[in-house]
Amino acid sequence: MSSEDMYERGVADAERGELHPFYYQHYYHYRRGYDQARRRMRRPFWTTLLPGRHAVLIGGATLTIALIVIIGGIWRNNEKTDAALLAMPATDTVVTATARPTRTPLFPTATPEATPEPVVVTLRVNGFAQVANTEGRALRGRAAPGLKAPVRVAFAEGERVRILEGPVLADQYIWWRVEGRAGTGWAAQQSLEGVVWLIPVE
C-alpha cells in the first residue's frame, strides 16, 4: 500500500470513527491522515464566519511557515542519519501487491454484532518480518547493532526475513539480527521519524 493510500485510509477511518491501532502505530502517513481529518472534524463551522478572519489566517500562515522552517531543519538532520541505514535500490526488489481495502457503508442494524479485537503481530525472536517502506532501496544489515558497525548484507524491499536476535537499542534505533536470502545482519526496525522498515508477519 502506497503512502497516498495509507493517508487516504487514515482520513476515511477518521471520518467513520474507526481507528486501526496497528496502522496508527506503525504507519506515519496513516497517522497523519487520521489526525488531520479528526482536527478538521472538530473545528466548528461558525469560526470561519467571525470578523477578523483575514488577520487570523495571516497569523496562522506566518506561524505555519515558521514551523515548517524549524521542522524542515530537524527533518533534514534525521533524514541524513536514516540514509545511513538504507542502501541504493536493490536490483532484485520484490514488489508485493496489496489489496485496497473496501469501504463498508455504515447502516443501522437491529442486532449489532460486537467487533472482534484486532490481532496485533509484533516482532519477536524466531518470528518473521517483511522489509518495507524503503522507497525501493535495500535495508542494510550490519555486523553489530549501531551505525558504526560495518555493513555485512543488504535486504531488498519486500523480502521476508527471519528474526534471530534482539531487540537492542543503539544510536537511538532499535536493532534486530535478521536472516534473509543474502545472509544475516543487524537491521534497524524503523527510522527516527517512525517509518517502519521491519513489519512483523505471521
PDB file of C-alpha atoms in Angstrom, residues 1-201:
ATOM      1  CA  MET A   1       0.000   0.000   0.000  1.00  0.00           C
ATOM      2  CA  SER A   2       1.476   3.340  -1.062  1.00  0.00           C
ATOM      3  CA  SER A   3       1.915   6.372   1.202  1.00  0.00           C
ATOM      4  CA  GLU A   4      -1.019   8.110  -0.512  1.00  0.00           C
ATOM      5  CA  ASP A   5      -3.246   5.074   0.026  1.00  0.00           C
ATOM      6  CA  MET A   6      -2.263   4.911   3.706  1.00  0.00           C
ATOM      7  CA  TYR A   7      -3.066   8.643   4.064  1.00  0.00           C
ATOM      8  CA  GLU A   8      -6.496   8.185   2.438  1.00  0.00           C
ATOM      9  CA  ARG A   9      -7.142   5.152   4.651  1.00  0.00           C
ATOM     10  CA  GLY A  10      -6.387   7.255   7.729  1.00  0.00           C
ATOM     11  CA  VAL A  11      -8.777  10.029   6.558  1.00  0.00           C
ATOM     12  CA  ALA A  12     -11.521   7.511   5.807  1.00  0.00           C
ATOM     13  CA  ASP A  13     -11.161   5.777   9.182  1.00  0.00           C
ATOM     14  CA  ALA A  14     -11.287   9.137  10.989  1.00  0.00           C
ATOM     15  CA  GLU A  15     -14.496  10.066   9.163  1.00  0.00           C
ATOM     16  CA  ARG A  16     -16.033   6.727  10.132  1.00  0.00           C
ATOM     17  CA  GLY A  17     -14.724   6.934  13.689  1.00  0.00           C
ATOM     18  CA  GLU A  18     -12.862   3.622  13.295  1.00  0.00           C
ATOM     19  CA  LEU A  19      -9.206   3.761  14.351  1.00  0.00           C
ATOM     20  CA  HIS A  20      -6.915   0.948  13.178  1.00  0.00           C
ATOM     21  CA  PRO A  21      -4.423   0.649  16.091  1.00  0.00           C
ATOM     22  CA  PHE A  22      -1.719  -1.227  14.143  1.00  0.00           C
ATOM     23  CA  TYR A  23      -1.717   1.179  11.190  1.00  0.00           C
ATOM     24  CA  TYR A  24      -1.816   4.205  13.526  1.00  0.00           C
ATOM     25  CA  GLN A  25       1.217   2.975  15.464  1.00  0.00           C
ATOM     26  CA  HIS A  26       3.393   1.809  12.550  1.00  0.00           C
ATOM     27  CA  TYR A  27       2.463   3.923   9.507  1.00  0.00           C
ATOM     28  CA  TYR A  28       3.304   7.622   9.538  1.00  0.00           C
ATOM     29  CA  HIS A  29       1.074   8.573   6.578  1.00  0.00           C
ATOM     30  CA  TYR A  30      -1.940   6.753   8.036  1.00  0.00           C
ATOM     31  CA  ARG A  31      -1.454   8.557  11.374  1.00  0.00           C
ATOM     32  CA  ARG A  32      -1.063  11.935   9.628  1.00  0.00           C
ATOM     33  CA  GLY A  33      -4.245  11.455   7.577  1.00  0.00           C
ATOM     34  CA  TYR A  34      -6.221  10.289  10.605  1.00  0.00           C
ATOM     35  CA  ASP A  35      -5.076  13.168  12.854  1.00  0.00           C
ATOM     36  CA  GLN A  36      -5.672  15.850  10.221  1.00  0.00           C
ATOM     37  CA  ALA A  37      -9.159  14.560   9.490  1.00  0.00           C
ATOM     38  CA  ARG A  38     -10.028  14.448  13.195  1.00  0.00           C
ATOM     39  CA  ARG A  39      -8.850  18.032  13.705  1.00  0.00           C
ATOM     40  CA  ARG A  40     -10.834  19.190  10.704  1.00  0.00           C
ATOM     41  CA  MET A  41     -13.966  17.464  12.020  1.00  0.00           C
ATOM     42  CA  ARG A  42     -13.599  19.053  15.465  1.00  0.00           C
ATOM     43  CA  ARG A  43     -13.286  22.631  14.132  1.00  0.00           C
ATOM     44  CA  PRO A  44     -16.647  24.482  14.460  1.00  0.00           C
ATOM     45  CA  PHE A  45     -18.042  25.805  11.174  1.00  0.00           C
ATOM     46  CA  TRP A  46     -19.044  29.162  12.675  1.00  0.00           C
ATOM     47  CA  THR A  47     -15.387  30.093  13.401  1.00  0.00           C
ATOM     48  CA  THR A  48     -14.908  30.783   9.693  1.00  0.00           C
ATOM     49  CA  LEU A  49     -17.657  33.470   9.840  1.00  0.00           C
ATOM     50  CA  LEU A  50     -16.206  35.536  12.704  1.00  0.00           C
ATOM     51  CA  PRO A  51     -14.930  39.102  11.992  1.00  0.00           C
ATOM     52  CA  GLY A  52     -11.213  39.487  11.510  1.00  0.00           C
ATOM     53  CA  ARG A  53     -10.793  36.116   9.894  1.00  0.00           C
ATOM     54  CA  HIS A  54      -8.233  37.517   7.468  1.00  0.00           C
ATOM     55  CA  ALA A  55      -5.990  38.576  10.331  1.00  0.00           C
ATOM     56  CA  VAL A  56      -6.347  35.125  11.867  1.00  0.00           C
ATOM     57  CA  LEU A  57      -5.483  33.474   8.552  1.00  0.00           C
ATOM     58  CA  ILE A  58      -2.414  35.664   8.051  1.00  0.00           C
ATOM     59  CA  GLY A  59      -1.225  34.986  11.586  1.00  0.00           C
ATOM     60  CA  GLY A  60      -1.798  31.280  11.121  1.00  0.00           C
ATOM     61  CA  ALA A  61       0.090  31.287   7.811  1.00  0.00           C
ATOM     62  CA  THR A  62       3.060  33.049   9.416  1.00  0.00           C
ATOM     63  CA  LEU A  63       3.154  30.550  12.261  1.00  0.00           C
ATOM     64  CA  THR A  64       2.888  27.664   9.800  1.00  0.00           C
ATOM     65  CA  ILE A  65       5.849  28.932   7.760  1.00  0.00           C
ATOM     66  CA  ALA A  66       7.962  29.272  10.914  1.00  0.00           C
ATOM     67  CA  LEU A  67       7.088  25.742  11.974  1.00  0.00           C
ATOM     68  CA  ILE A  68       7.904  24.394   8.508  1.00  0.00           C
ATOM     69  CA  VAL A  69      11.357  26.001   8.633  1.00  0.00           C
ATOM     70  CA  ILE A  70      12.064  24.513  12.092  1.00  0.00           C
ATOM     71  CA  ILE A  71      10.682  21.074  11.272  1.00  0.00           C
ATOM     72  CA  GLY A  72      12.481  21.096   7.926  1.00  0.00           C
ATOM     73  CA  GLY A  73      15.820  21.525   9.670  1.00  0.00           C
ATOM     74  CA  ILE A  74      15.070  18.681  12.070  1.00  0.00           C
ATOM     75  CA  TRP A  75      13.798  16.508   9.220  1.00  0.00           C
ATOM     76  CA  ARG A  76      16.971  17.022   7.158  1.00  0.00           C
ATOM     77  CA  ASN A  77      19.171  16.044  10.106  1.00  0.00           C
ATOM     78  CA  ASN A  78      17.142  12.892  10.778  1.00  0.00           C
ATOM     79  CA  GLU A  79      16.999  12.083   7.059  1.00  0.00           C
ATOM     80  CA  LYS A  80      20.792  12.162   6.828  1.00  0.00           C
ATOM     81  CA  THR A  81      21.019   9.718   9.727  1.00  0.00           C
ATOM     82  CA  ASP A  82      18.332   7.426   8.310  1.00  0.00           C
ATOM     83  CA  ALA A  83      20.070   7.402   4.916  1.00  0.00           C
ATOM     84  CA  ALA A  84      22.978   5.588   6.539  1.00  0.00           C
ATOM     85  CA  LEU A  85      20.671   2.628   7.146  1.00  0.00           C
ATOM     86  CA  LEU A  86      19.428   2.302   3.563  1.00  0.00           C
ATOM     87  CA  ALA A  87      21.468   1.189   0.563  1.00  0.00           C
ATOM     88  CA  MET A  88      20.953   2.027  -3.122  1.00  0.00           C
ATOM     89  CA  PRO A  89      17.940   0.455  -4.887  1.00  0.00           C
ATOM     90  CA  ALA A  90      18.307  -3.312  -4.985  1.00  0.00           C
ATOM     91  CA  THR A  91      18.195  -4.982  -8.389  1.00  0.00           C
ATOM     92  CA  ASP A  92      16.076  -7.841  -7.065  1.00  0.00           C
ATOM     93  CA  THR A  93      13.490  -5.735  -5.269  1.00  0.00           C
ATOM     94  CA  VAL A  94      10.308  -7.709  -4.672  1.00  0.00           C
ATOM     95  CA  VAL A  95       7.138  -5.742  -5.346  1.00  0.00           C
ATOM     96  CA  THR A  96       4.162  -7.013  -3.393  1.00  0.00           C
ATOM     97  CA  ALA A  97       0.626  -6.240  -4.478  1.00  0.00           C
ATOM     98  CA  THR A  98      -1.586  -5.089  -1.650  1.00  0.00           C
ATOM     99  CA  ALA A  99      -5.325  -5.323  -1.974  1.00  0.00           C
ATOM    100  CA  ARG A 100      -7.020  -1.984  -1.452  1.00  0.00           C
ATOM    101  CA  PRO A 101      -9.497  -2.201   1.437  1.00  0.00           C
ATOM    102  CA  THR A 102     -13.126  -1.824   0.542  1.00  0.00           C
ATOM    103  CA  ARG A 103     -15.257   0.630   2.449  1.00  0.00           C
ATOM    104  CA  THR A 104     -18.182  -0.857   4.288  1.00  0.00           C
ATOM    105  CA  PRO A 105     -21.194   1.504   4.488  1.00  0.00           C
ATOM    106  CA  LEU A 106     -22.454   2.214   7.976  1.00  0.00           C
ATOM    107  CA  PHE A 107     -26.131   1.361   8.203  1.00  0.00           C
ATOM    108  CA  PRO A 108     -28.029   0.893  11.458  1.00  0.00           C
ATOM    109  CA  THR A 109     -28.861  -2.723  12.187  1.00  0.00           C
ATOM    110  CA  ALA A 110     -31.421  -4.167  14.518  1.00  0.00           C
ATOM    111  CA  THR A 111     -28.956  -6.583  16.102  1.00  0.00           C
ATOM    112  CA  PRO A 112     -25.454  -5.037  16.141  1.00  0.00           C
ATOM    113  CA  GLU A 113     -22.633  -7.520  16.456  1.00  0.00           C
ATOM    114  CA  ALA A 114     -19.554  -6.941  18.594  1.00  0.00           C
ATOM    115  CA  THR A 115     -16.426  -6.093  16.589  1.00  0.00           C
ATOM    116  CA  PRO A 116     -13.581  -8.511  17.355  1.00  0.00           C
ATOM    117  CA  GLU A 117     -10.383  -7.005  18.702  1.00  0.00           C
ATOM    118  CA  PRO A 118      -7.645  -6.781  16.024  1.00  0.00           C
ATOM    119  CA  VAL A 119      -4.780  -9.230  16.415  1.00  0.00           C
ATOM    120  CA  VAL A 120      -1.556  -7.213  16.735  1.00  0.00           C
ATOM    121  CA  VAL A 121       1.524  -9.044  15.461  1.00  0.00           C
ATOM    122  CA  THR A 122       4.825  -7.861  16.962  1.00  0.00           C
ATOM    123  CA  LEU A 123       8.465  -8.542  16.180  1.00  0.00           C
ATOM    124  CA  ARG A 124       9.901 -11.459  18.158  1.00  0.00           C
ATOM    125  CA  VAL A 125      12.817 -13.877  18.060  1.00  0.00           C
ATOM    126  CA  ASN A 126      12.129 -16.822  15.719  1.00  0.00           C
ATOM    127  CA  GLY A 127       9.341 -14.788  14.126  1.00  0.00           C
ATOM    128  CA  PHE A 128       9.268 -13.290  10.634  1.00  0.00           C
ATOM    129  CA  ALA A 129       9.214  -9.760   9.245  1.00  0.00           C
ATOM    130  CA  GLN A 130       8.970  -8.103   5.843  1.00  0.00           C
ATOM    131  CA  VAL A 131      11.225  -5.281   4.661  1.00  0.00           C
ATOM    132  CA  ALA A 132       9.013  -2.327   3.675  1.00  0.00           C
ATOM    133  CA  ASN A 133       8.788   1.464   3.231  1.00  0.00           C
ATOM    134  CA  THR A 134      12.367   1.833   1.929  1.00  0.00           C
ATOM    135  CA  GLU A 135      11.309   3.547  -1.340  1.00  0.00           C
ATOM    136  CA  GLY A 136      12.993   0.903  -3.488  1.00  0.00           C
ATOM    137  CA  ARG A 137      16.245   0.876  -1.579  1.00  0.00           C
ATOM    138  CA  ALA A 138      17.665  -2.069   0.371  1.00  0.00           C
ATOM    139  CA  LEU A 139      17.778  -2.209   4.171  1.00  0.00           C
ATOM    140  CA  ARG A 140      21.343  -2.574   5.396  1.00  0.00           C
ATOM    141  CA  GLY A 141      22.317  -5.411   7.729  1.00  0.00           C
ATOM    142  CA  ARG A 142      25.372  -4.637   9.868  1.00  0.00           C
ATOM    143  CA  ALA A 143      27.855  -6.811  11.716  1.00  0.00           C
ATOM    144  CA  ALA A 144      26.655  -5.412  15.083  1.00  0.00           C
ATOM    145  CA  PRO A 145      23.964  -3.035  16.367  1.00  0.00           C
ATOM    146  CA  GLY A 146      24.896   0.603  15.675  1.00  0.00           C
ATOM    147  CA  LEU A 147      25.640   2.946  12.790  1.00  0.00           C
ATOM    148  CA  LYS A 148      29.421   2.492  13.084  1.00  0.00           C
ATOM    149  CA  ALA A 149      29.337  -1.279  12.535  1.00  0.00           C
ATOM    150  CA  PRO A 150      30.350  -2.389   9.013  1.00  0.00           C
ATOM    151  CA  VAL A 151      27.621  -3.359   6.549  1.00  0.00           C
ATOM    152  CA  ARG A 152      27.507  -7.112   6.035  1.00  0.00           C
ATOM    153  CA  VAL A 153      24.404  -7.688   3.877  1.00  0.00           C
ATOM    154  CA  ALA A 154      21.514  -5.837   2.192  1.00  0.00           C
ATOM    155  CA  PHE A 155      17.853  -6.894   2.399  1.00  0.00           C
ATOM    156  CA  ALA A 156      15.632  -5.977  -0.564  1.00  0.00           C
ATOM    157  CA  GLU A 157      12.318  -4.178  -0.089  1.00  0.00           C
ATOM    158  CA  GLY A 158       9.546  -6.773   0.095  1.00  0.00           C
ATOM    159  CA  GLU A 159      11.930  -9.524   1.235  1.00  0.00           C
ATOM    160  CA  ARG A 160      10.748 -11.818   4.032  1.00  0.00           C
ATOM    161  CA  VAL A 161      13.366 -12.248   6.776  1.00  0.00           C
ATOM    162  CA  ARG A 162      13.602 -14.333   9.929  1.00  0.00           C
ATOM    163  CA  ILE A 163      14.393 -12.691  13.269  1.00  0.00           C
ATOM    164  CA  LEU A 164      17.284 -14.362  15.076  1.00  0.00           C
ATOM    165  CA  GLU A 165      18.093 -11.977  17.935  1.00  0.00           C
ATOM    166  CA  GLY A 166      17.032  -8.670  19.532  1.00  0.00           C
ATOM    167  CA  PRO A 167      15.883  -6.121  20.257  1.00  0.00           C
ATOM    168  CA  VAL A 168      18.950  -3.980  21.015  1.00  0.00           C
ATOM    169  CA  LEU A 169      18.880  -0.171  21.413  1.00  0.00           C
ATOM    170  CA  ALA A 170      21.859   1.632  19.864  1.00  0.00           C
ATOM    171  CA  ASP A 171      22.283   5.111  18.332  1.00  0.00           C
ATOM    172  CA  GLN A 172      18.575   5.853  19.031  1.00  0.00           C
ATOM    173  CA  TYR A 173      17.500   2.915  16.814  1.00  0.00           C
ATOM    174  CA  ILE A 174      16.037  -0.470  17.734  1.00  0.00           C
ATOM    175  CA  TRP A 175      18.066  -3.255  16.095  1.00  0.00           C
ATOM    176  CA  TRP A 176      17.219  -6.877  15.246  1.00  0.00           C
ATOM    177  CA  ARG A 177      19.551  -9.532  13.856  1.00  0.00           C
ATOM    178  CA  VAL A 178      17.707 -10.977  10.884  1.00  0.00           C
ATOM    179  CA  GLU A 179      18.392 -13.627   8.257  1.00  0.00           C
ATOM    180  CA  GLY A 180      17.493 -13.177   4.596  1.00  0.00           C
ATOM    181  CA  ARG A 181      18.386 -14.615   1.211  1.00  0.00           C
ATOM    182  CA  ALA A 182      21.820 -12.962   1.155  1.00  0.00           C
ATOM    183  CA  GLY A 183      22.831 -13.720   4.755  1.00  0.00           C
ATOM    184  CA  THR A 184      22.402 -12.320   8.274  1.00  0.00           C
ATOM    185  CA  GLY A 185      22.929  -8.897   9.826  1.00  0.00           C
ATOM    186  CA  TRP A 186      21.640  -6.349  12.340  1.00  0.00           C
ATOM    187  CA  ALA A 187      18.946  -4.115  10.813  1.00  0.00           C
ATOM    188  CA  ALA A 188      17.092  -1.123  12.290  1.00  0.00           C
ATOM    189  CA  GLN A 189      13.383  -1.612  12.958  1.00  0.00           C
ATOM    190  CA  GLN A 190      12.305   1.901  11.901  1.00  0.00           C
ATOM    191  CA  SER A 191      13.539   5.423  11.172  1.00  0.00           C
ATOM    192  CA  LEU A 192      13.699   8.266  13.683  1.00  0.00           C
ATOM    193  CA  GLU A 193      10.541   9.672  12.061  1.00  0.00           C
ATOM    194  CA  GLY A 194       8.609   6.472  12.780  1.00  0.00           C
ATOM    195  CA  VAL A 195       8.698   4.924   9.280  1.00  0.00           C
ATOM    196  CA  VAL A 196       8.704   1.159   9.926  1.00  0.00           C
ATOM    197  CA  TRP A 197      11.205  -0.881   7.885  1.00  0.00           C
ATOM    198  CA  LEU A 198      10.645  -4.279   9.523  1.00  0.00           C
ATOM    199  CA  ILE A 199       6.932  -5.150   9.587  1.00  0.00           C
ATOM    200  CA  PRO A 200       6.024  -8.296  11.568  1.00  0.00           C
ATOM    201  CA  VAL A 201       4.256 -11.032   9.626  1.00  0.00           C
TER     202      VAL A 201
END
